[in-house]
Short mmCIF file of C-alpha atoms in Angstrom, two decimals:
data_model
loop_
_atom_site.label_atom_id
_atom_site.label_comp_id
_atom_site.label_asym_id
_atom_site.label_seq_id
_atom_site.Cartn_x
_atom_site.Cartn_y
_atom_site.Cartn_z
CA MET Y 1 126.23 127.76 57.62
CA ASN Y 2 127.54 126.68 54.23
CA LEU Y 3 128.36 123.18 52.95
CA LYS Y 4 132.09 123.57 53.61
CA THR Y 5 131.48 124.55 57.24
CA LEU Y 6 129.11 121.64 57.74
CA LEU Y 7 131.64 119.19 56.33
CA MET Y 8 134.44 120.61 58.46
CA GLY Y 9 132.28 120.17 61.55
CA ALA Y 10 131.42 116.61 60.56
CA SER Y 11 135.09 115.83 59.95
CA CYS Y 12 136.10 117.15 63.37
CA ALA Y 13 133.43 115.12 65.14
CA ILE Y 14 134.44 111.98 63.25
CA GLY Y 15 138.09 112.58 64.03
CA LEU Y 16 137.34 112.89 67.74
CA ALA Y 17 135.32 109.69 67.64
CA LEU Y 18 138.14 107.78 65.97
CA THR Y 19 140.95 108.65 68.38
CA PRO Y 20 143.06 107.20 69.98
CA LEU Y 21 143.28 104.09 67.77
CA THR Y 22 146.50 103.50 65.84
CA ALA Y 23 146.92 104.44 62.20
CA THR Y 24 146.60 100.79 61.17
CA ALA Y 25 143.30 100.29 63.01
CA GLN Y 26 140.17 99.63 60.97
CA ASN Y 27 137.58 102.36 61.54
CA LEU Y 28 134.22 102.35 59.77
CA VAL Y 29 132.27 105.60 59.64
CA TYR Y 30 128.76 105.09 58.27
CA LEU Y 31 125.54 107.07 58.06
CA VAL Y 32 122.72 106.61 60.54
CA GLN Y 33 119.84 108.69 59.29
CA PRO Y 34 118.02 110.07 61.19
CA GLU Y 35 119.41 109.93 64.73
CA PRO Y 36 117.81 107.02 66.64
CA PRO Y 37 115.23 107.86 69.31
CA SER Y 38 116.92 105.24 71.52
CA LEU Y 39 118.89 102.00 71.21
CA ALA Y 40 116.21 99.87 72.84
CA SER Y 41 115.63 97.50 69.93
CA PHE Y 42 113.60 95.28 72.27
CA LEU Y 43 111.02 98.12 72.46
CA SER Y 44 111.01 99.70 69.02
CA THR Y 45 111.67 98.69 65.43
CA SER Y 46 112.30 102.28 64.35
CA GLY Y 47 114.64 102.06 61.34
CA PRO Y 48 117.56 104.09 62.78
CA ILE Y 49 117.67 101.80 65.83
CA GLY Y 50 118.09 98.85 63.47
CA LEU Y 51 121.15 100.48 61.95
CA VAL Y 52 122.99 100.33 65.29
CA ALA Y 53 121.53 97.83 67.78
CA PRO Y 54 122.20 94.56 65.83
CA LYS Y 55 125.90 95.32 66.07
CA ILE Y 56 125.53 95.27 69.88
CA TYR Y 57 122.97 92.49 70.37
CA ASP Y 58 122.88 88.96 68.97
CA GLY Y 59 119.88 86.84 68.06
CA LEU Y 60 119.50 83.08 68.20
CA PHE Y 61 120.01 82.99 64.41
CA ASP Y 62 121.24 85.04 61.51
CA TYR Y 63 120.21 84.43 57.88
CA ASP Y 64 122.27 84.40 54.70
CA ASN Y 65 121.26 86.10 51.46
CA ASP Y 66 119.41 82.97 50.35
CA LEU Y 67 117.39 83.18 53.62
CA ASN Y 68 119.00 80.05 55.04
CA ILE Y 69 119.33 79.88 58.82
CA VAL Y 70 122.83 80.65 60.11
CA PRO Y 71 123.53 79.62 63.73
CA SER Y 72 124.28 82.46 66.14
CA LEU Y 73 123.57 82.25 69.88
CA ALA Y 74 121.79 79.00 69.10
CA GLU Y 75 124.14 76.40 67.61
CA SER Y 76 121.31 74.11 66.55
CA TYR Y 77 117.57 73.50 66.91
CA ASP Y 78 115.14 70.62 66.74
CA VAL Y 79 111.41 70.73 66.03
CA SER Y 80 109.19 67.93 67.34
CA GLU Y 81 107.07 65.91 64.93
CA ASP Y 82 103.88 67.73 65.94
CA GLY Y 83 105.61 71.12 65.63
CA LYS Y 84 104.72 72.12 69.19
CA THR Y 85 108.16 71.82 70.78
CA VAL Y 86 111.28 73.61 69.53
CA THR Y 87 114.53 72.85 71.34
CA PHE Y 88 117.50 75.21 70.97
CA LYS Y 89 121.03 74.21 71.90
CA LEU Y 90 122.81 77.37 72.94
CA ARG Y 91 126.41 78.27 72.33
CA GLU Y 92 128.72 77.87 75.32
CA GLY Y 93 131.25 80.44 76.46
CA VAL Y 94 129.26 83.51 75.39
CA GLN Y 95 129.43 86.53 77.67
CA TRP Y 96 127.48 89.73 77.96
CA HIS Y 97 129.59 92.83 77.47
CA ASP Y 98 129.75 93.25 81.25
CA GLY Y 99 131.34 89.79 81.59
CA THR Y 100 128.25 87.91 82.85
CA PRO Y 101 127.67 84.52 81.15
CA PHE Y 102 124.83 84.26 78.63
CA THR Y 103 122.46 81.38 79.54
CA SER Y 104 119.10 79.87 78.69
CA ALA Y 105 117.54 81.99 81.42
CA ASP Y 106 118.30 85.03 79.26
CA VAL Y 107 116.53 83.41 76.31
CA ALA Y 108 113.40 82.61 78.32
CA PHE Y 109 113.33 86.09 79.82
CA SER Y 110 113.94 87.80 76.46
CA VAL Y 111 111.05 85.98 74.78
CA LEU Y 112 108.44 85.70 77.53
CA ASP Y 113 109.02 88.86 79.55
CA VAL Y 114 110.28 91.28 76.93
CA LEU Y 115 109.66 90.49 73.26
CA LYS Y 116 106.26 88.89 73.76
CA LYS Y 117 105.09 91.83 75.86
CA VAL Y 118 106.61 95.07 74.61
CA HIS Y 119 108.20 94.48 71.19
CA PRO Y 120 106.09 95.71 68.23
CA ARG Y 121 106.17 92.36 66.42
CA GLY Y 122 107.07 90.02 69.26
CA PRO Y 123 103.47 89.27 70.31
CA ASN Y 124 102.82 87.84 66.83
CA THR Y 125 106.20 86.15 66.44
CA PHE Y 126 105.86 84.34 69.76
CA ARG Y 127 102.08 84.19 69.98
CA GLU Y 128 102.05 80.40 70.23
CA VAL Y 129 104.85 80.16 72.83
CA THR Y 130 103.19 79.23 76.13
CA SER Y 131 106.33 78.51 78.17
CA ILE Y 132 110.07 77.95 77.87
CA ASP Y 133 111.86 75.22 79.80
CA THR Y 134 115.52 75.68 80.73
CA PRO Y 135 116.77 72.24 81.84
CA ASP Y 136 120.35 73.53 81.80
CA ASP Y 137 122.22 76.74 80.99
CA HIS Y 138 122.60 75.85 77.33
CA THR Y 139 119.20 74.37 76.44
CA ALA Y 140 115.97 76.31 75.86
CA VAL Y 141 112.81 74.36 75.06
CA PHE Y 142 109.98 76.41 73.54
CA ASN Y 143 106.54 74.92 74.22
CA LEU Y 144 103.92 75.99 71.69
CA ALA Y 145 100.13 75.85 71.72
CA ASN Y 146 100.16 75.39 67.93
CA PRO Y 147 102.91 74.93 65.33
CA ALA Y 148 104.53 78.22 64.35
CA PRO Y 149 107.06 77.63 61.55
CA TYR Y 150 107.18 81.38 60.83
CA MET Y 151 108.85 81.89 64.22
CA LEU Y 152 112.09 80.39 62.91
CA ARG Y 153 112.32 83.21 60.35
CA ALA Y 154 112.24 85.90 63.03
CA LEU Y 155 115.14 85.12 65.37
CA SER Y 156 117.79 87.55 64.11
CA SER Y 157 119.52 90.18 66.24
CA TYR Y 158 117.40 92.83 64.52
CA GLU Y 159 114.05 91.11 64.84
CA SER Y 160 114.38 89.31 68.20
CA PRO Y 161 117.41 90.57 70.13
CA MET Y 162 118.42 88.53 73.15
CA VAL Y 163 118.68 90.79 76.21
CA ALA Y 164 120.29 90.35 79.62
CA LYS Y 165 117.96 89.13 82.35
CA HIS Y 166 120.27 90.31 85.11
CA LEU Y 167 120.05 93.88 83.79
CA LEU Y 168 116.34 94.08 82.97
CA ASP Y 169 114.47 91.73 85.29
CA GLY Y 170 112.32 93.70 87.71
CA THR Y 171 112.88 97.03 85.94
CA ASP Y 172 110.56 99.26 83.94
CA LEU Y 173 111.38 98.12 80.41
CA ARG Y 174 110.16 101.36 78.84
CA SER Y 175 112.55 103.50 80.87
CA SER Y 176 115.55 101.18 81.00
CA ASP Y 177 119.08 102.58 81.04
CA LEU Y 178 119.83 100.14 78.21
CA ALA Y 179 118.02 102.53 75.87
CA THR Y 180 121.04 104.84 76.02
CA ASN Y 181 123.74 102.48 77.32
CA PRO Y 182 123.06 99.07 75.72
CA ILE Y 183 124.85 95.89 76.81
CA GLY Y 184 124.63 92.87 74.53
CA THR Y 185 126.66 89.86 73.43
CA GLY Y 186 127.37 91.19 69.94
CA ALA Y 187 130.46 91.94 67.91
CA PHE Y 188 130.69 95.54 69.09
CA LYS Y 189 130.40 97.23 72.47
CA PHE Y 190 128.61 100.50 72.97
CA THR Y 191 131.10 103.22 73.93
CA GLU Y 192 129.64 106.68 73.41
CA TRP Y 193 126.61 108.58 72.14
CA LYS Y 194 127.33 112.21 71.31
CA LYS Y 195 123.82 113.56 70.81
CA GLY Y 196 123.32 115.21 67.46
CA GLN Y 197 126.67 113.93 66.14
CA TYR Y 198 127.47 110.22 66.39
CA ILE Y 199 127.27 106.88 68.16
CA ARG Y 200 130.54 105.03 68.68
CA LEU Y 201 130.92 101.26 69.04
CA ASP Y 202 134.22 99.50 69.72
CA LYS Y 203 135.31 95.97 68.93
CA ASN Y 204 134.25 93.30 71.41
CA GLU Y 205 137.61 91.67 72.14
CA ASP Y 206 135.82 88.72 73.80
CA TYR Y 207 133.38 88.04 70.97
CA TRP Y 208 132.48 84.38 70.63
CA LYS Y 209 133.27 84.32 66.90
CA VAL Y 210 137.01 83.68 66.80
CA GLY Y 211 138.87 86.30 64.77
CA GLN Y 212 135.84 88.58 64.47
CA PRO Y 213 135.05 91.37 64.14
CA GLN Y 214 137.87 92.69 62.00
CA ILE Y 215 136.81 96.32 62.25
CA ASP Y 216 138.08 97.98 65.42
CA ARG Y 217 135.61 100.80 65.69
CA ILE Y 218 132.29 101.76 64.15
CA VAL Y 219 131.05 105.33 64.18
CA GLY Y 220 127.44 105.97 63.15
CA ARG Y 221 127.19 109.60 62.00
CA PHE Y 222 124.02 111.71 62.09
CA VAL Y 223 124.02 114.25 59.24
CA PRO Y 224 120.60 115.92 58.85
CA ASP Y 225 121.29 117.56 55.47
CA ALA Y 226 121.06 115.22 52.46
CA SER Y 227 123.56 117.09 50.29
CA THR Y 228 126.06 117.05 53.15
CA ARG Y 229 125.66 113.28 53.51
CA THR Y 230 126.34 112.80 49.81
CA ALA Y 231 129.36 115.11 49.91
CA ALA Y 232 130.74 113.23 52.92
CA MET Y 233 130.41 109.97 50.98
CA GLU Y 234 132.18 111.41 47.95
CA LYS Y 235 135.02 112.76 50.12
CA GLY Y 236 135.50 109.38 51.82
CA GLU Y 237 134.50 110.74 55.23
CA VAL Y 238 131.79 108.09 55.44
CA MET Y 239 131.89 104.72 53.71
CA TYR Y 240 128.35 103.37 53.88
CA GLY Y 241 124.79 104.66 53.70
CA ALA Y 242 121.60 102.59 53.57
CA TYR Y 243 117.81 103.03 53.80
CA GLY Y 244 117.76 106.30 51.87
CA ALA Y 245 120.66 107.93 53.74
CA ILE Y 246 121.98 108.84 50.29
CA PRO Y 247 118.93 110.03 48.32
CA ASN Y 248 118.19 108.04 45.19
CA ILE Y 249 118.90 111.05 43.00
CA ASP Y 250 122.49 111.05 44.29
CA ALA Y 251 122.80 107.26 44.46
CA VAL Y 252 122.17 106.88 40.73
CA ARG Y 253 124.92 109.44 40.12
CA LEU Y 254 127.44 107.90 42.53
CA ARG Y 255 127.04 104.43 41.05
CA GLU Y 256 128.72 105.77 37.89
CA LYS Y 257 131.78 107.03 39.78
CA ASP Y 258 134.92 104.98 40.37
CA GLY Y 259 135.26 103.65 43.88
CA PHE Y 260 131.55 103.56 44.72
CA SER Y 261 128.87 100.92 44.35
CA VAL Y 262 125.13 100.83 44.79
CA THR Y 263 123.22 97.66 45.65
CA THR Y 264 119.72 96.51 46.57
CA ASP Y 265 121.15 93.45 48.37
CA GLY Y 266 120.60 93.10 52.09
CA TYR Y 267 116.85 93.73 52.14
CA SER Y 268 115.53 90.27 51.27
CA MET Y 269 114.16 89.58 54.75
CA ILE Y 270 112.09 92.71 55.18
CA ASN Y 271 109.71 93.23 52.21
CA PRO Y 272 109.39 97.01 52.80
CA MET Y 273 106.12 98.69 51.88
CA ALA Y 274 105.46 102.43 51.65
CA LEU Y 275 101.97 103.24 52.83
CA ILE Y 276 99.39 105.61 54.26
CA GLU Y 277 97.88 104.97 57.68
CA PHE Y 278 94.45 106.47 58.36
CA ASN Y 279 93.07 107.20 61.82
CA THR Y 280 89.82 105.25 61.47
CA THR Y 281 88.38 106.52 64.77
CA LYS Y 282 87.69 110.15 63.86
CA PRO Y 283 86.59 112.24 60.87
CA PRO Y 284 87.17 112.35 58.03
CA PHE Y 285 88.81 108.92 57.77
CA ASP Y 286 86.32 107.10 59.96
CA ASN Y 287 84.46 106.80 56.66
CA PRO Y 288 85.88 104.00 54.45
CA ALA Y 289 84.84 105.92 51.33
CA MET Y 290 87.31 108.67 52.20
CA ARG Y 291 90.06 106.10 52.63
CA ARG Y 292 89.25 104.38 49.35
CA ALA Y 293 89.17 107.72 47.53
CA VAL Y 294 92.66 108.61 48.74
CA SER Y 295 93.97 105.25 47.62
CA LEU Y 296 92.29 105.63 44.23
CA VAL Y 297 93.74 109.07 43.52
CA MET Y 298 97.35 108.17 44.30
CA ASP Y 299 99.59 107.82 41.25
CA ARG Y 300 101.88 105.15 42.62
CA GLN Y 301 103.97 104.92 39.48
CA PHE Y 302 104.59 108.67 39.61
CA LEU Y 303 105.97 108.35 43.13
CA ILE Y 304 108.28 105.54 42.07
CA ASP Y 305 109.50 107.22 38.88
CA ASN Y 306 109.90 110.79 40.08
CA ILE Y 307 110.81 110.56 43.76
CA TRP Y 308 112.41 107.11 44.10
CA PHE Y 309 113.96 107.18 40.59
CA GLY Y 310 112.42 103.99 39.33
CA TYR Y 311 113.12 101.82 42.37
CA GLY Y 312 109.90 100.19 43.50
CA LYS Y 313 106.73 98.48 42.33
CA PRO Y 314 103.14 99.76 42.69
CA ALA Y 315 101.25 98.13 45.55
CA THR Y 316 98.18 96.15 44.60
CA SER Y 317 97.04 94.69 47.91
CA ALA Y 318 97.54 94.65 51.66
CA LEU Y 319 100.23 92.03 50.96
CA SER Y 320 103.38 92.49 48.93
CA SER Y 321 103.38 90.69 45.60
CA ASN Y 322 106.53 88.94 46.88
CA PHE Y 323 104.17 86.66 48.83
CA ASP Y 324 103.07 85.23 45.49
CA LYS Y 325 106.12 82.95 45.78
CA VAL Y 326 104.42 81.16 48.68
CA GLY Y 327 100.91 81.37 47.26
CA LEU Y 328 99.51 83.99 49.66
CA TYR Y 329 99.23 87.04 47.40
CA LYS Y 330 95.91 87.84 45.71
CA SER Y 331 95.86 89.93 42.54
CA GLY Y 332 93.09 91.88 40.83
CA LEU Y 333 91.80 93.71 43.89
CA PRO Y 334 89.96 97.05 43.62
CA ASN Y 335 91.09 100.51 44.76
CA TYR Y 336 94.78 100.09 43.85
CA PRO Y 337 95.25 101.74 40.42
CA ALA Y 338 98.94 101.99 39.58
CA SER Y 339 98.64 105.45 38.02
CA GLY Y 340 95.67 106.82 39.96
CA ASP Y 341 92.05 107.26 38.95
CA LEU Y 342 90.74 110.73 39.84
CA GLU Y 343 87.32 110.12 38.27
CA ALA Y 344 86.76 106.95 40.32
CA ALA Y 345 87.95 108.72 43.49
CA ILE Y 346 85.50 111.60 43.01
CA LYS Y 347 82.67 109.15 42.31
CA GLU Y 348 83.54 107.26 45.51
CA LEU Y 349 83.05 110.42 47.54
CA ASP Y 350 79.93 111.55 45.67
CA ASP Y 351 78.28 108.14 46.07
CA ALA Y 352 79.01 108.26 49.80
CA GLY Y 353 77.33 111.66 50.09
CA ILE Y 354 80.54 113.45 51.04
CA ALA Y 355 79.82 116.72 49.28
CA PRO Y 356 82.11 119.74 48.87
CA ASP Y 357 81.23 123.04 50.53
CA ALA Y 358 80.82 126.35 48.71
CA ASP Y 359 84.59 126.58 48.33
CA GLY Y 360 84.85 123.08 46.91
CA VAL Y 361 86.35 121.63 50.10
CA ARG Y 362 85.19 118.26 51.38
CA ALA Y 363 87.73 117.95 54.21
CA SER Y 364 90.77 119.72 55.67
CA ILE Y 365 93.39 117.41 57.12
CA THR Y 366 96.96 117.28 58.37
CA LEU Y 367 99.27 114.76 56.75
CA ASP Y 368 102.10 113.59 59.02
CA LEU Y 369 105.26 112.49 57.21
CA ILE Y 370 107.72 109.93 58.47
CA PRO Y 371 110.82 112.00 59.36
CA TYR Y 372 113.33 109.86 57.51
CA GLY Y 373 114.57 112.24 54.86
CA GLU Y 374 113.87 114.50 51.92
CA ASP Y 375 112.24 111.85 49.72
CA TRP Y 376 109.34 111.66 52.16
CA ARG Y 377 108.94 115.44 52.16
CA ARG Y 378 108.74 115.38 48.38
CA ALA Y 379 106.22 112.54 48.52
CA GLY Y 380 104.11 114.63 50.89
CA GLU Y 381 104.14 117.57 48.50
CA TYR Y 382 102.93 115.30 45.71
CA MET Y 383 100.15 113.83 47.87
CA LYS Y 384 99.00 117.30 48.86
CA GLN Y 385 98.63 118.16 45.17
CA ALA Y 386 97.00 114.83 44.33
CA MET Y 387 94.27 115.21 46.95
CA LYS Y 388 93.38 118.80 46.10
CA PRO Y 389 91.13 117.87 43.11
CA LEU Y 390 89.17 115.65 45.49
CA GLY Y 391 88.38 118.67 47.65
CA ILE Y 392 90.76 117.54 50.38
CA GLU Y 393 92.88 120.42 51.68
CA VAL Y 394 96.15 119.14 53.12
CA GLU Y 395 98.63 120.66 55.56
CA LEU Y 396 101.96 118.84 55.85
CA ARG Y 397 103.62 118.20 59.20
CA TYR Y 398 107.23 117.02 59.53
CA GLU Y 399 108.65 116.54 63.03
CA ASP Y 400 111.65 114.86 64.64
CA VAL Y 401 111.55 111.10 65.17
CA PRO Y 402 110.64 110.97 68.90
CA THR Y 403 107.85 113.54 68.46
CA TRP Y 404 106.48 111.75 65.41
CA LEU Y 405 106.54 108.33 67.09
CA ASN Y 406 104.79 109.73 70.16
CA ARG Y 407 102.14 111.50 68.10
CA ILE Y 408 101.29 108.49 65.94
CA TYR Y 409 101.66 105.56 68.33
CA ALA Y 410 101.16 106.98 71.84
CA GLU Y 411 98.74 109.87 71.44
CA TYR Y 412 96.98 108.79 68.21
CA ASP Y 413 96.97 112.52 67.46
CA PHE Y 414 96.84 112.32 63.67
CA GLU Y 415 94.43 111.97 60.79
CA MET Y 416 96.64 110.48 58.11
CA ASN Y 417 100.32 109.62 58.03
CA VAL Y 418 102.81 108.46 55.43
CA ASN Y 419 105.04 105.69 56.67
CA TYR Y 420 106.62 102.40 55.69
CA PHE Y 421 106.37 98.96 57.27
CA TYR Y 422 108.35 95.77 56.86
CA GLN Y 423 106.10 92.88 55.86
CA LEU Y 424 108.93 90.41 56.57
CA PRO Y 425 109.09 86.76 55.36
CA ASP Y 426 105.60 85.81 56.58
CA PRO Y 427 102.39 87.87 57.03
CA VAL Y 428 102.12 86.78 60.66
CA LEU Y 429 105.38 88.56 61.39
CA GLY Y 430 104.93 91.81 59.48
CA VAL Y 431 101.33 92.26 58.31
CA HIS Y 432 99.06 91.12 61.13
CA ARG Y 433 100.32 93.87 63.45
CA HIS Y 434 98.74 96.45 61.14
CA TYR Y 435 95.19 95.17 61.35
CA GLY Y 436 94.47 92.97 64.36
CA THR Y 437 92.34 94.38 67.16
CA ASP Y 438 94.85 92.89 69.60
CA GLN Y 439 97.50 95.05 67.93
CA ILE Y 440 95.92 98.31 69.09
CA ARG Y 441 98.69 98.66 71.66
CA GLN Y 442 98.94 102.29 72.65
CA GLY Y 443 102.54 103.37 73.07
CA THR Y 444 103.99 100.51 71.01
CA HIS Y 445 105.62 101.60 67.75
CA PHE Y 446 104.70 100.32 64.30
CA VAL Y 447 101.54 98.43 65.14
CA ASN Y 448 97.83 99.18 64.54
CA SER Y 449 97.82 102.96 64.94
CA SER Y 450 94.76 103.16 62.67
CA GLN Y 451 92.89 101.49 65.56
CA TYR Y 452 91.04 99.45 62.96
CA SER Y 453 88.96 96.66 64.48
CA ASN Y 454 87.02 94.04 62.56
CA PRO Y 455 86.01 90.78 64.32
CA GLU Y 456 85.66 88.94 61.02
CA LEU Y 457 89.19 89.92 60.04
CA ASP Y 458 90.53 89.04 63.50
CA ALA Y 459 89.19 85.50 63.10
CA LEU Y 460 90.81 85.18 59.67
CA LEU Y 461 94.16 86.44 60.98
CA THR Y 462 94.08 83.82 63.71
CA ALA Y 463 93.15 81.11 61.23
CA GLY Y 464 95.90 82.19 58.81
CA ALA Y 465 98.53 81.98 61.51
CA GLN Y 466 97.55 78.44 62.48
CA GLU Y 467 96.61 76.81 59.16
CA PRO Y 468 99.26 74.24 58.08
CA ASP Y 469 97.65 73.39 54.72
CA ALA Y 470 99.09 75.66 52.00
CA ALA Y 471 95.95 75.79 49.85
CA LYS Y 472 93.67 76.53 52.77
CA ARG Y 473 96.09 79.17 54.04
CA ALA Y 474 96.11 80.83 50.62
CA ASP Y 475 92.30 80.99 50.65
CA ILE Y 476 92.33 82.59 54.10
CA TYR Y 477 94.79 85.27 53.04
CA GLY Y 478 92.78 85.89 49.89
CA GLN Y 479 89.77 86.70 52.07
CA ILE Y 480 91.91 88.93 54.26
CA GLN Y 481 93.15 90.93 51.28
CA THR Y 482 89.63 91.29 49.87
CA ILE Y 483 88.32 92.75 53.13
CA LEU Y 484 91.24 95.15 53.49
CA ALA Y 485 90.94 96.38 49.89
CA THR Y 486 87.41 97.49 50.76
CA ASP Y 487 87.87 98.76 54.31
CA MET Y 488 91.30 100.28 53.50
CA PRO Y 489 92.49 101.22 57.02
CA VAL Y 490 95.92 101.31 55.41
CA ALA Y 491 96.56 102.20 51.77
CA ASN Y 492 99.74 100.57 50.54
CA LEU Y 493 101.57 102.76 48.02
CA PHE Y 494 104.51 100.82 46.64
CA GLU Y 495 106.83 97.93 47.35
CA MET Y 496 110.09 99.67 48.18
CA GLU Y 497 113.55 98.90 46.88
CA PHE Y 498 116.08 100.48 49.21
CA LEU Y 499 119.54 101.38 47.96
CA THR Y 500 122.81 100.94 49.81
CA VAL Y 501 125.64 103.19 48.67
CA TYR Y 502 129.11 102.22 49.78
CA ASN Y 503 132.80 102.84 49.26
CA GLU Y 504 134.29 99.82 47.49
CA LYS Y 505 137.10 99.65 50.06
CA LEU Y 506 134.45 98.28 52.46
CA VAL Y 507 133.92 94.58 51.77
CA ASP Y 508 131.84 91.73 53.27
CA HIS Y 509 129.28 94.13 54.71
CA ALA Y 510 126.28 92.39 53.08
CA THR Y 511 126.84 88.78 54.11
CA SER Y 512 123.62 88.79 56.17
CA ALA Y 513 120.15 88.96 54.65
CA LEU Y 514 119.59 91.83 57.09
CA GLY Y 515 122.15 94.01 55.32
CA ALA Y 516 122.53 97.28 57.21
CA TYR Y 517 120.52 95.73 60.05
CA GLY Y 518 123.07 92.95 60.29
CA PRO Y 519 126.04 92.63 62.67
CA PHE Y 520 128.90 93.82 60.39
CA ASP Y 521 131.00 91.16 62.13
CA LYS Y 522 132.62 89.99 58.86
CA ALA Y 523 133.10 93.43 57.32
CA THR Y 524 136.59 94.70 56.65
CA ILE Y 525 138.26 97.67 54.97
CA THR Y 526 140.80 97.11 52.20
CA GLU Y 527 143.40 99.54 50.96
#
């Protein structure tokens, strides 16, 4: 099948998805890459889910591009003097897409029975929430064991979607029909999922924001081939692509063409980090020396310059350097050379007694690659070459998203995988889930798949979450980073800078700090 045939097929599918709206209707076709494994954003933070679900679900808050809180389902909030009680006043007149009123009972159920139990990051976000009082339908009082100011940064539709109690209570959350037929309170209603082609959302005519949304229909297209995605953008068949949907090599070309723009806006809440996860429970990566050697040999700057076209910054710690703004980042740690250090990596293995065999091989491993596009395949090819001088023979494995998620997070059937995590605005929200023993949660996506367990680190993570004094908290996170630079259950590669490519006819699509993971409720298409 040639490019022309692929584009004709994509155009037909898009055309079918857009009928029968009138010629004056506003229809946004955008790229969702790859196809989501489900739309259960209360269960998984898989990136493709985030591209769709926040248009369907609301959170208590949204956040603007300066990270200020923007009221959403919660009109206001009040924190008690001791920080242990947070009272939310909920918006009146909000309805679920099936017409049922949204109430405080939905908030209590969403947090206590869903997000705190099955969401990848929810157990950390709401770790201090012991109970939620609902004195009336529009008041929710969160009772906390300890102050948790970070919680207020994690209440968006992407991070903590509010779900309908009347649809989920008493059901098996992991097999809910809402995974394929979601019902929220958001700006758009789920209409259709044509597997392998598109997801269609239509305007919520009863949305609580008066006059919004302005777009009548959103169609999220799945286009596996990167060159076809770029061609569809150039032809105007799609108007928006984020999170690598348009490869950087094409993005830097499109930004020079009239009618297209490229931006890094809309990612300020997530602090994305490319990384390697090691399975610390079985050979060869049960030995920290092997893990340190892999980190040492990686030329992080090469990855940034040659695969991500200069967008990114070499990782130097378990925490993003962006946390330096709040005093939590520690610099000068070992085992994170920006351009790689083959000699030090070989010495690490020799000193640990990990000797090569007669063929010069110290270990043979399979490297699993996150199935989110061609850039990751190219990164895998580089890593395979980089590890060969160490005597590590590498076979690459690239599978579809559901198979990959199951292998890494349900079966733990891997040795080493390349992935990326969002560190978010506070380490409690995005970093702790990587390393805490309590985050070895088999079947839950994007948590501690390395199965790393260190009681000393666990105690420091708990202390870091609860410490109100900034200087003391900085010292705690310094100790955490020192331990992780030595044990290296996860080797961070580089701080990512995602690109969004869009047709300039599409405006007001980046008004939320969540960008592509935002609601698109203010977006409109100009002529």
